[in-house]
mmCIF file of C-alpha atoms in Angstrom:
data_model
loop_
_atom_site.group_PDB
_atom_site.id
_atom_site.type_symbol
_atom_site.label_atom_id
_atom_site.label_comp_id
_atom_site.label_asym_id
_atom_site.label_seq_id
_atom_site.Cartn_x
_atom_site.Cartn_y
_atom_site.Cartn_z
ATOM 1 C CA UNK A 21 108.808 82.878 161.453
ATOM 2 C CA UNK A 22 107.636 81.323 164.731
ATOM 3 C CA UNK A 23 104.030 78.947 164.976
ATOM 4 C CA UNK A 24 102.444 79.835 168.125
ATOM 5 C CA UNK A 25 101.088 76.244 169.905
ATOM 6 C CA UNK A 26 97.691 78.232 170.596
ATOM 7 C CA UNK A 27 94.845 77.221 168.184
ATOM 8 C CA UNK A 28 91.007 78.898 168.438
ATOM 9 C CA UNK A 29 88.095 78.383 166.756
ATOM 10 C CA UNK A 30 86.301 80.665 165.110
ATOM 11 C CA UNK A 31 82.225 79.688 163.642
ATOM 12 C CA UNK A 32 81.265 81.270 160.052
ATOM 13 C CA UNK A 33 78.710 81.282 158.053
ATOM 14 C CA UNK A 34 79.460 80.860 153.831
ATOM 15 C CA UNK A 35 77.422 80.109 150.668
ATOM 16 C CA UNK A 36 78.126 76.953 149.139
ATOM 17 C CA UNK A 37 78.024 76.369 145.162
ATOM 18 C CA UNK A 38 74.326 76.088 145.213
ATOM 19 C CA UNK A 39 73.513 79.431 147.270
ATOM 20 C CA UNK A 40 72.958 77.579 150.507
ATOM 21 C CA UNK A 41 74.137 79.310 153.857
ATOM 22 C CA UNK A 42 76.544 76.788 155.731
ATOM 23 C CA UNK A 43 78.062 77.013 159.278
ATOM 24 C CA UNK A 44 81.105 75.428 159.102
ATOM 25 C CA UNK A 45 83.779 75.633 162.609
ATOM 26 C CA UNK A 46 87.888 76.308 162.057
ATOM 27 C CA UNK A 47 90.239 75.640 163.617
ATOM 28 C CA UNK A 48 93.004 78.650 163.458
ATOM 29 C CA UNK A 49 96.524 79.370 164.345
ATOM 30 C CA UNK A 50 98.309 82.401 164.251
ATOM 31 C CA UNK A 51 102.069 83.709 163.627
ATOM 32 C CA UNK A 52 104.702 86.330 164.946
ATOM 33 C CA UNK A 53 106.891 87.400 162.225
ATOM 34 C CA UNK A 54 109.117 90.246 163.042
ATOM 35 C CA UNK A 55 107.495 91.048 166.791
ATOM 36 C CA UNK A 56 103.867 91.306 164.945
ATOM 37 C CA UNK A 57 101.041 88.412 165.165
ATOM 38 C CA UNK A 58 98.927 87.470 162.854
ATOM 39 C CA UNK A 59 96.780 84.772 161.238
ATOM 40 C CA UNK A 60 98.152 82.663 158.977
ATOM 41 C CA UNK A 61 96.505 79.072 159.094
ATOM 42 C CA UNK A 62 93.243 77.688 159.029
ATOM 43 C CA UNK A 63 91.569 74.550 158.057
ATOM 44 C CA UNK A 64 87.767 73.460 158.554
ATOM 45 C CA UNK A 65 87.021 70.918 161.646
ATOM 46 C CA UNK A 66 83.622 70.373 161.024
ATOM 47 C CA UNK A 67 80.403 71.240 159.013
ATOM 48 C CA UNK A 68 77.718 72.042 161.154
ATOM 49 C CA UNK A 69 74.116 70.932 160.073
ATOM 50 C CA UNK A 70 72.291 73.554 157.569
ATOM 51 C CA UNK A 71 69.822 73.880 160.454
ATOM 52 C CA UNK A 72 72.553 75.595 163.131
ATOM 53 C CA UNK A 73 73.326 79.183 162.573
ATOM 54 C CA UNK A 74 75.263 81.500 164.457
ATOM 55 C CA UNK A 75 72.399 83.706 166.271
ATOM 56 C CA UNK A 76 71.175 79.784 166.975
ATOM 57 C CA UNK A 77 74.271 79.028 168.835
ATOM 58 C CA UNK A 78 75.262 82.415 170.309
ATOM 59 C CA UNK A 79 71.675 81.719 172.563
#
């Protein structure tokens, strides 16, 4: 199993315990296992306020 050193972000939307929509930012890295690359890791950097969504952002 090899890391790779490159890291992206990806911005999703999810529904918290209380039915809210949230916008929360990862931070991702991927893998190559046996010549084939895939995502393995991921971890939340930040919590965007309720108020940002992605059509918000993506204009």
């Amino acid at each position: 199993m090899f890391i790779t050193g490159t890291q992206f972000e990806a911005i999703e939307e999810y529904l918290d315990k209380e039915c809210e929509v949230q916008t929360l930012k990862f931070l991702l890295w991927r893998e190559i296992w046996d010549n084939k690359d895939k995502l393995i890791y991921g971890m939340v950097k930040e919590i965007l306020s309720p108020k940002v969504t992605i059509e918000k952002l993506e204009n």
